[in-house]
Tab-separated table of C-alpha atoms in Angstrom:
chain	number	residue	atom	x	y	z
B	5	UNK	CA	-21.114	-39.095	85.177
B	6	UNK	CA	-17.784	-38.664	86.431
B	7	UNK	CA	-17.510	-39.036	90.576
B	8	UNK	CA	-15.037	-39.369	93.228
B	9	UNK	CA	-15.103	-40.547	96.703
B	10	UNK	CA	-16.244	-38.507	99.350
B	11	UNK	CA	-13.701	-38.596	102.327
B	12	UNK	CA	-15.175	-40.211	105.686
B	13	UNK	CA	-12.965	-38.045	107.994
B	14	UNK	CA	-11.484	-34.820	108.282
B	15	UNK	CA	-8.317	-37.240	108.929
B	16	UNK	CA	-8.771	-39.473	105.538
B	17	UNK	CA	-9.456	-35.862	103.707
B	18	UNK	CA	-6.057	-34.502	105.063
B	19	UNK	CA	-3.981	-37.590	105.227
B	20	UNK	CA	-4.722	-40.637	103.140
B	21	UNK	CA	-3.680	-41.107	99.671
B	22	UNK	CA	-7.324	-40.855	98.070
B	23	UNK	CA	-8.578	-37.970	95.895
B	24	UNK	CA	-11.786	-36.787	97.262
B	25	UNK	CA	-12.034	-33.492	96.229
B	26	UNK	CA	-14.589	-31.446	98.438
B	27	UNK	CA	-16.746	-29.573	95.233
B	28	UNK	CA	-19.222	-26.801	96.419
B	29	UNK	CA	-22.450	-26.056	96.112
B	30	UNK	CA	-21.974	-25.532	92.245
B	31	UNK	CA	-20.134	-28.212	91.947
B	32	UNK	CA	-16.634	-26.311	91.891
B	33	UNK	CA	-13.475	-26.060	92.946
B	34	UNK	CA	-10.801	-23.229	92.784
B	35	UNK	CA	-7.922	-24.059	90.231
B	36	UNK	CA	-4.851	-22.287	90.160
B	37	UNK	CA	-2.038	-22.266	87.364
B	38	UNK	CA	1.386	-21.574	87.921
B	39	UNK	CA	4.024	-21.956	85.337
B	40	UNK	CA	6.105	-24.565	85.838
B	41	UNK	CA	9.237	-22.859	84.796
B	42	UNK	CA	9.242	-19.551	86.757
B	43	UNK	CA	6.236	-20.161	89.291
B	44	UNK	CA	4.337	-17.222	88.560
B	45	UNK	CA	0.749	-17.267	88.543
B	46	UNK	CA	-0.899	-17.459	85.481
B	47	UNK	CA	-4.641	-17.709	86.336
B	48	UNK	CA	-7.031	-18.808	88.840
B	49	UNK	CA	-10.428	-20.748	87.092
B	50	UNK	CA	-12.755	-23.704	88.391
B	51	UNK	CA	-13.109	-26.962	87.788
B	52	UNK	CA	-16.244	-29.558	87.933
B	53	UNK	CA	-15.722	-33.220	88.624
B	54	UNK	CA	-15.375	-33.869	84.621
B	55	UNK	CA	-13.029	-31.144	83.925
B	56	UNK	CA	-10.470	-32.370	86.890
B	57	UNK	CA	-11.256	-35.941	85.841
B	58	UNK	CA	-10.657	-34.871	82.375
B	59	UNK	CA	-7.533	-32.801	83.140
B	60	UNK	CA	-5.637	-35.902	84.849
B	61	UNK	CA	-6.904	-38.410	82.399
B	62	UNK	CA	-5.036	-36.255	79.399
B	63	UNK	CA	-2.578	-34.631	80.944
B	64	UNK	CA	-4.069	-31.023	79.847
B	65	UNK	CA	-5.944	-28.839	81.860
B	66	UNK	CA	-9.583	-28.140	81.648
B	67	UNK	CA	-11.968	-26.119	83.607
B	68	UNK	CA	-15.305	-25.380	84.015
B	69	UNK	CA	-16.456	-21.740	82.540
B	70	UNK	CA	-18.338	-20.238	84.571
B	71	UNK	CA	-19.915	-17.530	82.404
B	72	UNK	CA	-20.477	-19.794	79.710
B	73	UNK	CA	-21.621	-22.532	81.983
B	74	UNK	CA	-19.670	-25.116	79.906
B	75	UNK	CA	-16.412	-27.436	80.512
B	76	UNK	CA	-13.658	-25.334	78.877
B	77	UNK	CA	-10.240	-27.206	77.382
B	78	UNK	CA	-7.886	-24.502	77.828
B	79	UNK	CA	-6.336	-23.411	74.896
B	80	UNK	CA	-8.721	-25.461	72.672
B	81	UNK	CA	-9.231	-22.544	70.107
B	82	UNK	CA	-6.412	-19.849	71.370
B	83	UNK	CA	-3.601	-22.343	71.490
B	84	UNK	CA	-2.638	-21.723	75.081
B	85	UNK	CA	-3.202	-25.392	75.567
B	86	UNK	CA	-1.882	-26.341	79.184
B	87	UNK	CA	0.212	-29.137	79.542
B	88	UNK	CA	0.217	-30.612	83.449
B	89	UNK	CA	3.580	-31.050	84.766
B	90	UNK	CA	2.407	-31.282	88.248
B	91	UNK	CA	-1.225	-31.253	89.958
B	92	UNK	CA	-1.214	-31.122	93.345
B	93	UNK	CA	-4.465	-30.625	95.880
B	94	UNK	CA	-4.430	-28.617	99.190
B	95	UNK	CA	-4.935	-29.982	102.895
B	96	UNK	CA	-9.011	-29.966	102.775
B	97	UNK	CA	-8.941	-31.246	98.804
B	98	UNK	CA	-11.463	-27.953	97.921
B	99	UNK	CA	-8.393	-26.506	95.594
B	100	UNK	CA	-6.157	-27.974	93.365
B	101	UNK	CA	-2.514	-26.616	91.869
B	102	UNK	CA	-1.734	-26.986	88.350
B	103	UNK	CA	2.364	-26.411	87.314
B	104	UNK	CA	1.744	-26.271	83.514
B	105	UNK	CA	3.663	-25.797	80.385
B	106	UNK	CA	1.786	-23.382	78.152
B	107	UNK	CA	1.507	-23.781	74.364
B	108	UNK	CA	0.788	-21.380	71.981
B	109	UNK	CA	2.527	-18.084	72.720
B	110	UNK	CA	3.014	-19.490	76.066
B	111	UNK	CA	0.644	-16.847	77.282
B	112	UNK	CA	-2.838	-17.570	79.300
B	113	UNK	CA	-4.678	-14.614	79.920
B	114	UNK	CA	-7.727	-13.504	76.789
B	115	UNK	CA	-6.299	-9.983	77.167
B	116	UNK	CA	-2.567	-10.960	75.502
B	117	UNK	CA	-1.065	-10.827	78.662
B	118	UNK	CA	1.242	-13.758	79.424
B	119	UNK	CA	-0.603	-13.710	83.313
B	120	UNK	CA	-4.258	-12.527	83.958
B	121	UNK	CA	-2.652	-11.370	86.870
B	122	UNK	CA	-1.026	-8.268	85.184
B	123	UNK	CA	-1.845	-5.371	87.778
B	124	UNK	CA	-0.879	-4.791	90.961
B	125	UNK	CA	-3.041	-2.563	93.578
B	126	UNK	CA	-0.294	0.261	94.694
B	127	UNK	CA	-1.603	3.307	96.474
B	128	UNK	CA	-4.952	2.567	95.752
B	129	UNK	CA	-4.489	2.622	92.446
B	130	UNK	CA	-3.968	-0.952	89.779
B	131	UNK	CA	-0.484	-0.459	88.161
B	132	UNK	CA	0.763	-2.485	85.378
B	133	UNK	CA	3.199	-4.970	85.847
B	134	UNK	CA	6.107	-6.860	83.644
C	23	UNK	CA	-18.995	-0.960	105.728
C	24	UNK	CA	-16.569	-1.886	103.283
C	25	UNK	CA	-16.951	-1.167	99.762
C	26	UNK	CA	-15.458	-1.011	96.423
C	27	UNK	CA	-16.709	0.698	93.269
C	28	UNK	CA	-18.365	-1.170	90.680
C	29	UNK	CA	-16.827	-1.284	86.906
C	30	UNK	CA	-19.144	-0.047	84.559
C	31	UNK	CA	-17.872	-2.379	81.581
C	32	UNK	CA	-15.650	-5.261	80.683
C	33	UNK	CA	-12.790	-2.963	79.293
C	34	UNK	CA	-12.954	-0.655	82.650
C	35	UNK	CA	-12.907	-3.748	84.635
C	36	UNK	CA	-9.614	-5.160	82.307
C	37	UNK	CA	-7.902	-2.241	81.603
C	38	UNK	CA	-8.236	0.614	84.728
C	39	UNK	CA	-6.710	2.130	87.448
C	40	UNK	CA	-9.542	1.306	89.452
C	41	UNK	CA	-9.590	-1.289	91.739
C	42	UNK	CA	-13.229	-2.724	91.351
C	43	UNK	CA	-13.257	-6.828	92.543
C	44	UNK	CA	-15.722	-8.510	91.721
C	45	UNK	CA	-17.482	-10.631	94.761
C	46	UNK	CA	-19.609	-13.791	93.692
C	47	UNK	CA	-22.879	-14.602	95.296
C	48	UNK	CA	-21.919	-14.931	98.559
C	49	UNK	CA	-19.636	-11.674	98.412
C	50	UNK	CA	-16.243	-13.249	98.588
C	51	UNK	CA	-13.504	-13.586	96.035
C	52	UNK	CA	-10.377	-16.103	95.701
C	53	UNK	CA	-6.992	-15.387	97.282
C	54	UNK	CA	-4.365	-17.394	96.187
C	55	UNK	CA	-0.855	-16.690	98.265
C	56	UNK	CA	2.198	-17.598	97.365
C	57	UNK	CA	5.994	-17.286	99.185
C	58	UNK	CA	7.569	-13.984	97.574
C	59	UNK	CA	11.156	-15.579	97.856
C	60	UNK	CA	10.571	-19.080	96.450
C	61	UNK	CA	6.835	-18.197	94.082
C	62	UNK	CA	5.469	-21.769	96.355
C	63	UNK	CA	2.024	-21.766	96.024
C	64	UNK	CA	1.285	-21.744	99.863
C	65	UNK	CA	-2.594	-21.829	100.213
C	66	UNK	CA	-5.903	-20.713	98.207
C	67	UNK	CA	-8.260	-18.908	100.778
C	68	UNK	CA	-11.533	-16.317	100.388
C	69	UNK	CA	-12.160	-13.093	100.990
C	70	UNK	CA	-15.060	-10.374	101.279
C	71	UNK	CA	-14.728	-6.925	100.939
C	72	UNK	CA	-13.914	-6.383	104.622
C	73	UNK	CA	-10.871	-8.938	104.438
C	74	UNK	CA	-9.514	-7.747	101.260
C	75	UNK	CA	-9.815	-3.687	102.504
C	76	UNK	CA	-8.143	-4.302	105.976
C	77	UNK	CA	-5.603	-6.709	103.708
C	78	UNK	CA	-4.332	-3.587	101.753
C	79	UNK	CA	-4.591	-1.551	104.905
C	80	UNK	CA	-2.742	-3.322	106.773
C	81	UNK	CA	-0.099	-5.116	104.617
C	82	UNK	CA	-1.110	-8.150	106.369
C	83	UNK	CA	-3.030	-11.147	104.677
C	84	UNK	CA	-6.922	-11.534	105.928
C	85	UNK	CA	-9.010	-13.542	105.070
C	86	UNK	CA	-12.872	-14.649	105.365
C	87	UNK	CA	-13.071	-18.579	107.166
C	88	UNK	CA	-16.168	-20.088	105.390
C	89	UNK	CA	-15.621	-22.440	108.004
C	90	UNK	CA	-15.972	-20.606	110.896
C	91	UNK	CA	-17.835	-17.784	109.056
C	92	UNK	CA	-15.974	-15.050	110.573
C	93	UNK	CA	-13.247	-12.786	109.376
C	94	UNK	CA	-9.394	-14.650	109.706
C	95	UNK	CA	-6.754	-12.128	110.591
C	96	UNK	CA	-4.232	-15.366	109.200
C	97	UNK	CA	-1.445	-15.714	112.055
C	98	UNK	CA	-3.309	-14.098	114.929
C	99	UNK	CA	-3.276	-17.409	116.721
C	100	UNK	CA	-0.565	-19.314	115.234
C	101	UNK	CA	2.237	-16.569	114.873
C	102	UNK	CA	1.887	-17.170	110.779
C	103	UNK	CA	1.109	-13.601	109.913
C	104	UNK	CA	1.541	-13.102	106.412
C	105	UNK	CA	3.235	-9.702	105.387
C	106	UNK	CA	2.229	-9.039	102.080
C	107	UNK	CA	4.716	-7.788	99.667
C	108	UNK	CA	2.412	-7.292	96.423
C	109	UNK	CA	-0.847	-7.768	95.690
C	110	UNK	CA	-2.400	-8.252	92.283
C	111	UNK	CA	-5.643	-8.543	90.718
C	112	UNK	CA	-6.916	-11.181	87.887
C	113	UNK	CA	-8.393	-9.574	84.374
C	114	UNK	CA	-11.588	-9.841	86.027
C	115	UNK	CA	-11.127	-8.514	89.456
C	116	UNK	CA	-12.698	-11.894	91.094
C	117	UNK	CA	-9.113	-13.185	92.203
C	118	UNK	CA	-6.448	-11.530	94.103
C	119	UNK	CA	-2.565	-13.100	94.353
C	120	UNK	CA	-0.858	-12.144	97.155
C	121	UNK	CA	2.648	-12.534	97.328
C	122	UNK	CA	3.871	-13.481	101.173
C	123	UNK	CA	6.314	-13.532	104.230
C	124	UNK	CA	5.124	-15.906	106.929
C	125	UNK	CA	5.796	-15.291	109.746
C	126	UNK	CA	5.952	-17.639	113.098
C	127	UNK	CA	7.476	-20.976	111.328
C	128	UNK	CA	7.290	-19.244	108.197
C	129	UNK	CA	4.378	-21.798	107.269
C	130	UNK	CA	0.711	-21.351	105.870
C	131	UNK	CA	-0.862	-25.214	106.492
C	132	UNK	CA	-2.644	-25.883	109.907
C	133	UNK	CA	-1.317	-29.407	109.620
C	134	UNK	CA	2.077	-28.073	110.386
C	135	UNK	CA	3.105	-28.352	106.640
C	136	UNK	CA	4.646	-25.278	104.785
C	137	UNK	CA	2.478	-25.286	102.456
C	138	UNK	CA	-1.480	-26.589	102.231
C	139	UNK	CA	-0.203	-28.127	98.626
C	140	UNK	CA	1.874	-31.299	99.710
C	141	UNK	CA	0.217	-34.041	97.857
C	142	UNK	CA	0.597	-34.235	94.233
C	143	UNK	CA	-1.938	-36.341	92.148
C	144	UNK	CA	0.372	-39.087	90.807
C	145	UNK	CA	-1.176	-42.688	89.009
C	146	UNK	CA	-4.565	-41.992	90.529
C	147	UNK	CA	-3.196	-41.900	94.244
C	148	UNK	CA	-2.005	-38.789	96.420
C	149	UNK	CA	1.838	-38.802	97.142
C	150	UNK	CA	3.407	-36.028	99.620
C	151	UNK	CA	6.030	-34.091	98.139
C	152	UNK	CA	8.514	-31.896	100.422
């Protein structure tokens, strides 16, 4: 069973050099990909204590699935497998930041888009985007 | 009270017009903003459907505090409104990216930090990065 420490202050959560990732009450925390070459955003998932664990101990990033209630290895069947350039983890340690290198066609989103986050809300309306 | 139409299938929810996010148990959904000049990933936050209608209204970034349980007009108090310049929605409609100007110092991080990312996971420690 993979575990971290639990921080003993809001000051030791925000400033010390430990991990101690604050997981909800599922167990989860918010993961979001950019791509290390241009910085967009390529997708926002979650990740247990065995998928972060799992994503610094290779390097690749894995997440939990939510809908299918399993720890997913990105790009395990599609090819989209996520190298980690950088992971970095936000002032109260309940988010992390993945820069990654994409395999595959480089893309990350099931649809074939290169981003899940393809539309943007104009007018009250969700317009495609480049 | 705010609300938003429900998709009635997985391709309506991927593929329309219609904006239709998709709020998890406790009725909020993941905002992840980022600096619209330089793509920085400047915080990960939450919002219900109040936070993410007076968000497009407005063109300024609110949010919902789990905290302090209470909606988070971000830069009321510390001059670090965020004007947003797009918004986008994941394949799914349970995350929204908003790209940002800051206002005030042009910061997001209540630690005085641009950005709520400054550590970096590096040989099992946190590091700071500028």
């Amino acid at each position: 069973m993979t575990s971290f420490p639990t921080a003993a202050s809001k000051h030791e959560l925000e400033e010390s050099e430990t991990l101690s990732p604050r997981f909800d009450a599922a167990g989860l925390i918010a993961a979001v990909a950019t791509d290390a070459e241009t910085g967009e955003v390529l997708m926002l998932a979650w990740m247990n204590a065995e998928a972060l664990q799992k994503t610094i101990d290779t390097g690749e990033a894995h997440y939990w699935s939510r809908s299918r209630g399993e720890l997913w290895h990105k790009g395990a069947t599609s090819g989209q497998v996520q190298s980690v350039v950088e992971l970095r983890v936000d002032c109260d340690q309940d988010a992390v930041w993945l820069k990654v290198r994409a395999g595959g066609d480089g893309g990350a989103c099931h649809t074939g888009r290169r981003s899940c986050f393809y539309r943007a809300v104009e007018g009250g309306r969700l317009v495609e985007k480049a």
